[in-house]
Short mmCIF file of C-alpha atoms in Angstrom, two decimals:
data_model
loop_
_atom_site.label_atom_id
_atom_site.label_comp_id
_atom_site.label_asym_id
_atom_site.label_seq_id
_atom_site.Cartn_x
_atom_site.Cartn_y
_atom_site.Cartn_z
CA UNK A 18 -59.01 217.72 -160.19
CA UNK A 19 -61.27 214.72 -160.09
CA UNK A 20 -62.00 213.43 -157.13
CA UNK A 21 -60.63 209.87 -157.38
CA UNK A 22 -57.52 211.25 -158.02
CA UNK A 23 -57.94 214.50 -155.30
CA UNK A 24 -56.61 212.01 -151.85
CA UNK A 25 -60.06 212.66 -150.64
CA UNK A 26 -62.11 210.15 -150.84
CA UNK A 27 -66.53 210.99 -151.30
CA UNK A 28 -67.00 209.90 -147.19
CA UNK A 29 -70.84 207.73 -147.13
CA UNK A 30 -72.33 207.50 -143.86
CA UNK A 31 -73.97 204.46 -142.94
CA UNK A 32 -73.36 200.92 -144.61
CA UNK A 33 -76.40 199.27 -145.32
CA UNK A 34 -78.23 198.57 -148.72
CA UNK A 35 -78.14 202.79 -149.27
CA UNK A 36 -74.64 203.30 -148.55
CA UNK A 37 -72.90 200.19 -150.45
CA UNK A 38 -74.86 200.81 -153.63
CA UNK A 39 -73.70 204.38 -153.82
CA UNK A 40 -70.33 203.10 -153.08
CA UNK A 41 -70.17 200.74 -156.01
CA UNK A 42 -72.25 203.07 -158.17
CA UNK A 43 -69.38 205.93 -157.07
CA UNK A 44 -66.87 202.99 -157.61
CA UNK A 45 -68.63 202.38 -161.30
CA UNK A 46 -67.55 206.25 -162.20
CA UNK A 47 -64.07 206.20 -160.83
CA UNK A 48 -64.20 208.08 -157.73
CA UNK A 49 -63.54 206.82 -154.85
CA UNK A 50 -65.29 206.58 -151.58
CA UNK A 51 -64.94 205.92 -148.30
CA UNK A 52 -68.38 204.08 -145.96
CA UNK A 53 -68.29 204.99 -142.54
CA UNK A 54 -70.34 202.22 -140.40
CA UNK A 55 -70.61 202.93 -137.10
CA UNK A 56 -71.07 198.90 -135.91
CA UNK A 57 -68.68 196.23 -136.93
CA UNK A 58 -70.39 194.86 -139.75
CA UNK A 59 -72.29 196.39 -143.14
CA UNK A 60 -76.11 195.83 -143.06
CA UNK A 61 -76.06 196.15 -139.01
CA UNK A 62 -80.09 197.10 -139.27
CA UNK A 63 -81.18 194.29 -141.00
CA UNK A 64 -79.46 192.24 -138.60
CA UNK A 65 -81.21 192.68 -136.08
CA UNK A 66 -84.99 192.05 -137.44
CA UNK A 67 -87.31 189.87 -136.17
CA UNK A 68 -86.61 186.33 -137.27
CA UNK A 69 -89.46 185.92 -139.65
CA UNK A 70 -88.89 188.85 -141.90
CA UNK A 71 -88.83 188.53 -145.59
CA UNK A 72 -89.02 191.23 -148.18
CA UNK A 73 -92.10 192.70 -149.43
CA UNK A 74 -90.21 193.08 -152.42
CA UNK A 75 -89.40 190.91 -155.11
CA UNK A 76 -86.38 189.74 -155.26
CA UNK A 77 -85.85 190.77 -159.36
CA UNK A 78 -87.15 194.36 -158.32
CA UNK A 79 -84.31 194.52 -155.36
CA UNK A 80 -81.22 194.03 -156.32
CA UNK A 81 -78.49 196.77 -155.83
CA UNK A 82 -76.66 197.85 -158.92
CA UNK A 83 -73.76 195.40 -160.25
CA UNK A 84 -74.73 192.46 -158.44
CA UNK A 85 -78.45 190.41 -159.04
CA UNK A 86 -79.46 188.86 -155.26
CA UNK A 87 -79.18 184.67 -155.67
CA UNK A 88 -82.21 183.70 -157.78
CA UNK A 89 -81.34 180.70 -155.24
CA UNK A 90 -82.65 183.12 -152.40
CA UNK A 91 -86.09 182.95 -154.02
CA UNK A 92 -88.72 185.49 -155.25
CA UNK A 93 -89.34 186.65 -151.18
CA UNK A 94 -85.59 186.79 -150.11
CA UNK A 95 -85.67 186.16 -146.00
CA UNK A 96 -83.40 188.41 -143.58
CA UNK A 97 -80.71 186.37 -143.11
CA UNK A 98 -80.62 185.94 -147.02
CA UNK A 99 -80.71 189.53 -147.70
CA UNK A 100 -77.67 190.05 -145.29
CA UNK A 101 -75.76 187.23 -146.82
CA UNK A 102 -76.28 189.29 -150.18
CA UNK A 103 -75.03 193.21 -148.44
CA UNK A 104 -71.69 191.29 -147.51
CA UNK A 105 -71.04 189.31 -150.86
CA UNK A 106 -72.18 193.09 -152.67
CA UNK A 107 -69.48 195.07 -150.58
CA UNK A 108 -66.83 191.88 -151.15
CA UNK A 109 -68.13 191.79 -155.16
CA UNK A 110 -67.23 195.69 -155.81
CA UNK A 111 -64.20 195.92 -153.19
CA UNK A 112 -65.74 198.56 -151.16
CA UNK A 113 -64.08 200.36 -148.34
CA UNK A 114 -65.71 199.94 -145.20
CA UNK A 115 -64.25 201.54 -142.14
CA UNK A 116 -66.07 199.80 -139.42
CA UNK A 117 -66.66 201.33 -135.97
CA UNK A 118 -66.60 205.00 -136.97
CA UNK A 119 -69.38 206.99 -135.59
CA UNK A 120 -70.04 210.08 -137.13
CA UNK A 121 -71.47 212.89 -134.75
CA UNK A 122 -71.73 216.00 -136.37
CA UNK A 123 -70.97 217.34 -139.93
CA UNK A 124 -69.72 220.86 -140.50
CA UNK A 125 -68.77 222.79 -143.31
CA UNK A 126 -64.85 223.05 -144.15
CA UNK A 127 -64.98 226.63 -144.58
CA UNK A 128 -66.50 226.48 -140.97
CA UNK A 129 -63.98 224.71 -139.50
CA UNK A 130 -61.47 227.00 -140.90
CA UNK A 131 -59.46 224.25 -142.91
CA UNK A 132 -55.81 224.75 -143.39
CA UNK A 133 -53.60 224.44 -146.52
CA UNK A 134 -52.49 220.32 -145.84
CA UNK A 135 -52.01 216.93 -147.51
CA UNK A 136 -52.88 216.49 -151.57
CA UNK A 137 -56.62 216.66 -151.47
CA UNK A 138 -57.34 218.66 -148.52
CA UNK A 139 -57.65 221.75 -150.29
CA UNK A 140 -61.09 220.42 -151.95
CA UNK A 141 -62.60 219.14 -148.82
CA UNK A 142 -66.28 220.82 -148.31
CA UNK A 143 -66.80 218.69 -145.22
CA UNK A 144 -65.38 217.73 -141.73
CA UNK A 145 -67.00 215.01 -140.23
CA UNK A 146 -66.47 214.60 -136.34
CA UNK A 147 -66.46 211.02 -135.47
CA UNK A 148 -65.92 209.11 -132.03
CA UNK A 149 -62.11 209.24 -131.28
CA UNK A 150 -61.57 212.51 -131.58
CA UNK A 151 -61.47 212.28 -135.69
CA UNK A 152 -61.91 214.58 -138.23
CA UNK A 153 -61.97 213.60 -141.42
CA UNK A 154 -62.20 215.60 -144.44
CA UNK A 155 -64.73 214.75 -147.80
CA UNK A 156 -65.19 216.51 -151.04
CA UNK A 157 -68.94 215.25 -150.86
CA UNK A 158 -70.72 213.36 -148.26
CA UNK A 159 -73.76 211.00 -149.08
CA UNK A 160 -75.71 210.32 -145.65
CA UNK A 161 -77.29 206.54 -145.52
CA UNK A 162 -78.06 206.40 -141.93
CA UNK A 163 -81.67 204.98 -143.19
CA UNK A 164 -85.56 205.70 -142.64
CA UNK A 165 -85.66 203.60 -139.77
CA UNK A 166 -82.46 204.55 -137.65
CA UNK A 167 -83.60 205.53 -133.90
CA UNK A 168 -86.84 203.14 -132.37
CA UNK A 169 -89.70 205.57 -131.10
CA UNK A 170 -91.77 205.07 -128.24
CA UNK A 171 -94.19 207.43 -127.67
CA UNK A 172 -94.58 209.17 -124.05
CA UNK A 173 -97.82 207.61 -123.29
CA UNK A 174 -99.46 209.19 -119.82
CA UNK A 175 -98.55 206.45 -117.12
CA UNK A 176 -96.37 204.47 -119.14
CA UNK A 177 -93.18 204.47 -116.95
CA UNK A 178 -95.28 202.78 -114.51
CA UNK A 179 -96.45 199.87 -116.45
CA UNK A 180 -96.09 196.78 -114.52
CA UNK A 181 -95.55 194.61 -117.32
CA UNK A 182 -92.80 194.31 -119.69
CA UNK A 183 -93.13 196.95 -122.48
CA UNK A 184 -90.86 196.82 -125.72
CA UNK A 185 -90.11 198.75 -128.90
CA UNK A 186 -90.43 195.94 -132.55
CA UNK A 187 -86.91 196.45 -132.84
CA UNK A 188 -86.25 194.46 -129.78
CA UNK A 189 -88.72 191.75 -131.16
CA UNK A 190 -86.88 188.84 -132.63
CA UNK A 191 -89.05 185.56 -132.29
CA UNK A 192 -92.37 184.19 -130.52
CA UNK A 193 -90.56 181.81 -128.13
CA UNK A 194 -90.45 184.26 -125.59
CA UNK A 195 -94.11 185.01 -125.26
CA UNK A 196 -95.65 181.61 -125.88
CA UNK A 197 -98.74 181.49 -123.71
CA UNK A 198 -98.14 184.96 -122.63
CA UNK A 199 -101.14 187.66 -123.49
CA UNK A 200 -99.40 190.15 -125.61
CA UNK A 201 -100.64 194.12 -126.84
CA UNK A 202 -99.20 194.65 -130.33
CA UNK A 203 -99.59 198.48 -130.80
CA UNK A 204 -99.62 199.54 -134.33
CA UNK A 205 -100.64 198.12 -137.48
CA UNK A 206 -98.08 198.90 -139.97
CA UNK A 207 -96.51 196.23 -141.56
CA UNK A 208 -94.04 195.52 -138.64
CA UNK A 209 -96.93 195.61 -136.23
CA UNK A 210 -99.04 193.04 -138.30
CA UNK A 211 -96.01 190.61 -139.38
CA UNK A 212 -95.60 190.55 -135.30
CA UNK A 213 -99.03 189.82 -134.21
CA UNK A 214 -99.34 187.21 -136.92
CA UNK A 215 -95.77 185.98 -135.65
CA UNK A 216 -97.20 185.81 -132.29
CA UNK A 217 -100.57 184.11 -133.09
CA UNK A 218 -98.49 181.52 -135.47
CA UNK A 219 -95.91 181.13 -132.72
CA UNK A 220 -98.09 180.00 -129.23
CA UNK A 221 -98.77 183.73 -127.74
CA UNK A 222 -101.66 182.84 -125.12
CA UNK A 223 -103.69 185.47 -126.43
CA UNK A 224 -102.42 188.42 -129.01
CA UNK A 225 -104.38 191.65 -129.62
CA UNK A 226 -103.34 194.67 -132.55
CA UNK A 227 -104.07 198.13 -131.28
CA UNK A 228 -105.16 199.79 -134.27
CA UNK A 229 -105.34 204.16 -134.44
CA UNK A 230 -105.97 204.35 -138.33
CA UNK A 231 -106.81 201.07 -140.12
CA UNK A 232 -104.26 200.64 -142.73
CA UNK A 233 -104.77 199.30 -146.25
CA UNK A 234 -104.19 195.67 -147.06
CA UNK A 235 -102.83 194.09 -149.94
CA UNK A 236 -101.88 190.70 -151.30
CA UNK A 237 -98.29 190.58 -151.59
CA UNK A 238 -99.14 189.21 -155.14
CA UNK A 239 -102.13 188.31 -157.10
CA UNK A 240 -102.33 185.65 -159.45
CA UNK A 241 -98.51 185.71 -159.54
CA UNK A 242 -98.49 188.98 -159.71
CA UNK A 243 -96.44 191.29 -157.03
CA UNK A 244 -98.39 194.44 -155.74
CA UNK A 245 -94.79 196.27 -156.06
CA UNK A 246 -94.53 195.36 -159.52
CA UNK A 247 -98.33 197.89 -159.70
CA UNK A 248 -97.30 200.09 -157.52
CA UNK A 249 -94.30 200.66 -160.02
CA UNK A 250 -96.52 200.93 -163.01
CA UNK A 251 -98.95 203.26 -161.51
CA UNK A 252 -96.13 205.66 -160.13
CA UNK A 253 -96.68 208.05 -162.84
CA UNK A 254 -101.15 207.83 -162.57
CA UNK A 255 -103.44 210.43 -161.14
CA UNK A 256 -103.97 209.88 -157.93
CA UNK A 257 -107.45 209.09 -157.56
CA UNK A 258 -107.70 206.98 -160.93
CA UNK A 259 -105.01 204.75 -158.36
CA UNK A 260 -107.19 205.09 -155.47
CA UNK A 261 -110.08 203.61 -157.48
CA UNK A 262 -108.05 200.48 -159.10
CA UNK A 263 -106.79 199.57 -155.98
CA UNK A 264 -109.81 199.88 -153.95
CA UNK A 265 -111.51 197.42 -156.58
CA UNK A 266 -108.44 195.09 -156.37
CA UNK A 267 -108.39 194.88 -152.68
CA UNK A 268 -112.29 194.12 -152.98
CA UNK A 269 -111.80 190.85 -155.22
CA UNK A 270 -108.49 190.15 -153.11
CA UNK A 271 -109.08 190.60 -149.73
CA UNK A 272 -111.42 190.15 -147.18
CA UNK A 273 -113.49 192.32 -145.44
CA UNK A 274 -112.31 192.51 -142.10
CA UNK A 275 -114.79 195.25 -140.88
CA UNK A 276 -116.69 192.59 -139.08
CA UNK A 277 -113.50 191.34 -136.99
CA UNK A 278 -113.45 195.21 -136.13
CA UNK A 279 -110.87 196.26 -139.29
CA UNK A 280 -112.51 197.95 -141.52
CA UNK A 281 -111.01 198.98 -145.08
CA UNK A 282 -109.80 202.95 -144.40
CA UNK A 283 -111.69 206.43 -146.08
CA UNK A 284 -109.59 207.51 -147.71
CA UNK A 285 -108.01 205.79 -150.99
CA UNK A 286 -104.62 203.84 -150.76
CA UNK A 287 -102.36 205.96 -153.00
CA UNK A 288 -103.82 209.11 -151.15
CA UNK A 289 -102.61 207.68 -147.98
CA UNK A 290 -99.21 206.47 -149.55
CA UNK A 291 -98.67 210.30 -150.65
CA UNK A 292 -98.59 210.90 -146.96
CA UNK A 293 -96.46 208.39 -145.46
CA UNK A 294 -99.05 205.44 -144.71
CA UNK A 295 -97.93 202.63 -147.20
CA UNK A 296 -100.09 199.88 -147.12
CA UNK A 297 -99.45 196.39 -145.21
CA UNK A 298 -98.37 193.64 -147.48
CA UNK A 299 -100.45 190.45 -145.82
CA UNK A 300 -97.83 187.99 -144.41
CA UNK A 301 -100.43 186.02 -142.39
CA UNK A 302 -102.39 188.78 -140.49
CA UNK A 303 -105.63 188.79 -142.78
CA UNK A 304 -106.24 184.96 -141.44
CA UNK A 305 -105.32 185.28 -138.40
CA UNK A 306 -107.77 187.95 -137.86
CA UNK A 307 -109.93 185.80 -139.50
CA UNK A 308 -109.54 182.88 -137.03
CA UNK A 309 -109.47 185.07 -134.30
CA UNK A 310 -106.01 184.66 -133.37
CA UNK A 311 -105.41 188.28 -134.01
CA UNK A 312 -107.90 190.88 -132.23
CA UNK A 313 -107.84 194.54 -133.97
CA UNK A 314 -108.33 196.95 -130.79
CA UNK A 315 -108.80 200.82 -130.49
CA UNK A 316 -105.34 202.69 -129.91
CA UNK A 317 -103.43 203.44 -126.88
CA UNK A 318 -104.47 206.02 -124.40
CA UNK A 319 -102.21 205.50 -121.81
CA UNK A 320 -101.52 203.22 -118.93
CA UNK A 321 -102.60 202.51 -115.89
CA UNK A 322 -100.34 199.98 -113.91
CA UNK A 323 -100.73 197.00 -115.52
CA UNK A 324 -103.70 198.38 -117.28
CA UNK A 325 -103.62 199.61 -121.13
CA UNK A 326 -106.64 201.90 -121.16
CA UNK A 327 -108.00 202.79 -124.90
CA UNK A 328 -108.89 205.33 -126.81
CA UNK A 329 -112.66 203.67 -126.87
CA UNK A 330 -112.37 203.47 -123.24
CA UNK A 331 -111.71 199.61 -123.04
CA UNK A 332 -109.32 198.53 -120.30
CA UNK A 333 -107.11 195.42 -121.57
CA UNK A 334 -104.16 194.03 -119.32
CA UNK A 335 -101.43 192.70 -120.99
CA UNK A 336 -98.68 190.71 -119.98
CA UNK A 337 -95.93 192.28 -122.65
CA UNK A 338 -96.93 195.20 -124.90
CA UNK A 339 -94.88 195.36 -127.64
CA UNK A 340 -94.63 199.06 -129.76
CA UNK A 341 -94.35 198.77 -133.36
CA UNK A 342 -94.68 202.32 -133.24
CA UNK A 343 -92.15 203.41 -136.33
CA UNK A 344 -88.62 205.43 -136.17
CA UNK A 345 -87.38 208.86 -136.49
CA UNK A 346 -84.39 209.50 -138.54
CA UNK A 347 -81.84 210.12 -135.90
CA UNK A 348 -80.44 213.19 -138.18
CA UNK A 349 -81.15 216.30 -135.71
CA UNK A 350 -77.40 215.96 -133.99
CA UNK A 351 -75.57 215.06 -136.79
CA UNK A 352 -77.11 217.81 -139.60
CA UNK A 353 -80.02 219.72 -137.87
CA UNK A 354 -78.07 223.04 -137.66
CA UNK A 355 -77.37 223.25 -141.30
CA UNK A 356 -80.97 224.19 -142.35
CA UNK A 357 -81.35 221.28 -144.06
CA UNK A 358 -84.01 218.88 -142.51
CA UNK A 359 -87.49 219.79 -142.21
CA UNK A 360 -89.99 219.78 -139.44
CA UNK A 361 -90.15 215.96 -139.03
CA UNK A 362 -86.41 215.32 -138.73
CA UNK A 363 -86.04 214.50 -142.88
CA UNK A 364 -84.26 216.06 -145.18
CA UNK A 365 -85.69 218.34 -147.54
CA UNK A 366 -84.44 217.11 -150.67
CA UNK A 367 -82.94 213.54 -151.22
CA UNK A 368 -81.70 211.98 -153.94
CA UNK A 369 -79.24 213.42 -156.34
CA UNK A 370 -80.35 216.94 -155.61
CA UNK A 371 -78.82 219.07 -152.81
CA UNK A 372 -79.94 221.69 -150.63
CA UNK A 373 -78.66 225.21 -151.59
CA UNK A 374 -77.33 225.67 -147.93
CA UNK A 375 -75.30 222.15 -148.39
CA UNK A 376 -73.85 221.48 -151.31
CA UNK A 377 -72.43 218.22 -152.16
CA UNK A 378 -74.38 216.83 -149.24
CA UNK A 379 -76.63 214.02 -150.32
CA UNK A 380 -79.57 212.21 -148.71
CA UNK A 381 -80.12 208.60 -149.37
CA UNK A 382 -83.16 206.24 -148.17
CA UNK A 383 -85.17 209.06 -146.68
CA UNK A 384 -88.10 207.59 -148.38
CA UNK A 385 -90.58 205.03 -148.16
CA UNK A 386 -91.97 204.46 -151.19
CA UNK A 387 -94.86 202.40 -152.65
CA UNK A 388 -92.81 201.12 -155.68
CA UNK A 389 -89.89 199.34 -152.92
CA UNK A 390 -87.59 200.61 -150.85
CA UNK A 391 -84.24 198.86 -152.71
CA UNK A 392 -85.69 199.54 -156.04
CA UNK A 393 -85.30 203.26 -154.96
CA UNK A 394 -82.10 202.94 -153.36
CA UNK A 395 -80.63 201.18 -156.49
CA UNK A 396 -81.64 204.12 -158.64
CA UNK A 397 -81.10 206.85 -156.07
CA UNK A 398 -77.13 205.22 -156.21
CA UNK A 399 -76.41 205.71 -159.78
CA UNK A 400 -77.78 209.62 -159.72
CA UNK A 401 -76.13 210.30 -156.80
CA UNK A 402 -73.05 209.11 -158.30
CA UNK A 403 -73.86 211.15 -161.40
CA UNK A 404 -74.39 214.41 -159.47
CA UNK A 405 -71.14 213.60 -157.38
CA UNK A 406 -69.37 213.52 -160.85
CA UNK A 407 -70.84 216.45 -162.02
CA UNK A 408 -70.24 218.42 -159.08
CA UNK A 409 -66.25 217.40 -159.39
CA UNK A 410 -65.94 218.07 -163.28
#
């Protein structure tokens, strides 16, 4: 029996850009599905970004399927923009959104000992257990709770003592706040530099980037050019024929920073990518740095009252340190005793494939990849919804 005529509806957890595409790509095939948003509104995560934020992306290159993004958004589509777009997407292909449904744990049916019951409950694989006391039944499940879903902190020695205020980036929404105020900006990804250019832009007294690996630094385009639009080309490359054209493009492009104390990393940029470290796209920090406004530091040690001792054994005292210290996928409760994430908290396999101990439970957005986040979503969506319909046929 097909599934969009089974009762059951495919159940997708999580309605940002991950979840809605596989919706309408599900939607596209005839089956239908369900998206199960815990807040009150689709795209809750990008919602609550700093201010500033724009997409590293181009906006031709992210686009969900069945719906272009505004060309009047323009090429760098802002937050609020990019929000505006999830809710017209989920409105364009009719999607079913049942807001204010936390899902909690996922079991398998045969687990849960499923009785003979309505039309379609004799295919369910899955019971979700959601707040309320529900349990809802799927032939499939696609989970889109995102990369970045739970803030991290790390447990630095002394740092429940810290006499000044400390925050996680996802609590960061605009300079206002800390105009004239001496601020620690700990990490230089690309949340950590967008902040402490933010901040320098924005009237911080004094604003300092505490650096533990310097990261690459591109040009978010060239000549015109976007760096995604490379990092698509050269997906496919060796890896250390990328390594070399991008360590001669970031030569002619940017800056050397090593004097400002940010030097251009060992290893090569596509090596790092392989292993999680994508490089920062350059939304102001290169001048800043350049000016002075910016001051790369060693990394956190730990802290001392109102101290921030350094792993170079500097002492620097803050006012507000601010962690843009990255996320952790949030997945442990909700799948961790299924066998299928791995050390790290992510899933094994993403993507239209399934793990052997799971099947017709899909992972979307688990990645963050060189060639654009959305870009991968979009085509993660339509294979999804092609394994979905292969696994019902």
């Amino acid at each position: 029996m097909p599934m969009s005529d089974s009762g059951t509806p495919v159940h997708i957890v999580g309605a940002g850009p991950g979840g809605l595409a596989t919706a309408a790509a599900l939607r596209e095939r005839g089956i239908s599905a369900v998206v199960l948003e815990r807040s009150d509104t689709v795209g809750s995560s990008w919602r609550s970004h700093y201010d500033r934020l724009r997409l590293h992306t181009a906006r031709v290159h992210s686009s969900l399927p069945g719906l272009p993004i505004p060309r009047a958004y323009g090429r760098w589509v802002r937050r609020a923009d990019l929000v505006r777009y999830l809710e017209q997407y989920a409105a364009h292909h009719r999607i079913e959104v049942a807001t204010g449904v936390e899902v909690h744990r996922l079991e398998r049916a045969d687990d849960e000992e499923v009785a003979p019951g309505p039309e379609g409950a004799q295919g369910a694989r899955w019971v979700l257990h959601a707040n309320g006391g529900r349990r809802l039944l799927a032939p499939a499940v696609v989970m889109a709770t995102g990369y970045n879903h739970t803030p991290y902190l790390p447990d630095w020695p002394g740092r429940d003592g810290f006499t000044g205020e400390l925050l996680h980036a996802s609590s960061y929404r605009s300079p206002a706040p800390y105009a004239g105020r001496d601020v620690l900006v700990v990490g230089a990804g690309n949340t950590g530099a967008e902040i402490a250019a933010d901040l320098a832009e924005g009237g911080a007294g004094r604003v300092r980037l505490a650096v533990r690996t310097p990261p690459h630094i591109l040009r978010r385009s060239t000549l015109g050019w976007p760096s995604q639009r490379s990092a698509i080309l050269c997906r496919r490359l060796p890896v250390r024929l990328v390594d070399r054209m991008a360590a001669q493009l970031t030569k002619l492009s940017v800056p050397d920073l090593a004097p400002y104390g940010l030097p251009r990393p060992d290893a090569g940029l596509y090596t790092r990518a392989r292993e999680g470290a994508i490089p920062v796209l350059d939304a102001g920090l290169v001048e800043a740095v350049r000016q002075g406004k910016v001051e790369p530091v060693a990394a956190v040690a730990s802290f001392e009252d109102g101290k921030v001792l350094l792993t170079d054994g500097e002492t620097v005292t803050p006012e507000v340190v601010i962690a843009a210290t990255g996320y952790r996928r949030g997945l442990e409760g909700l799948v961790g005793h299924l066998g299928v994430l791995d050390a790290r908290g992510t899933p094994r396999v993403h993507g239209r494939r399934t793990h052997p101990a799971a099947p017709a439970l899909f992972f979307t957005g688990f990645s963050n990849p060189l060639s654009g986040g959305l870009r991968e979503l979009a085509l993660e969506a339509r294979r999804i919804a092609k394994a979905v319909a292969r696994s019902a046929g």
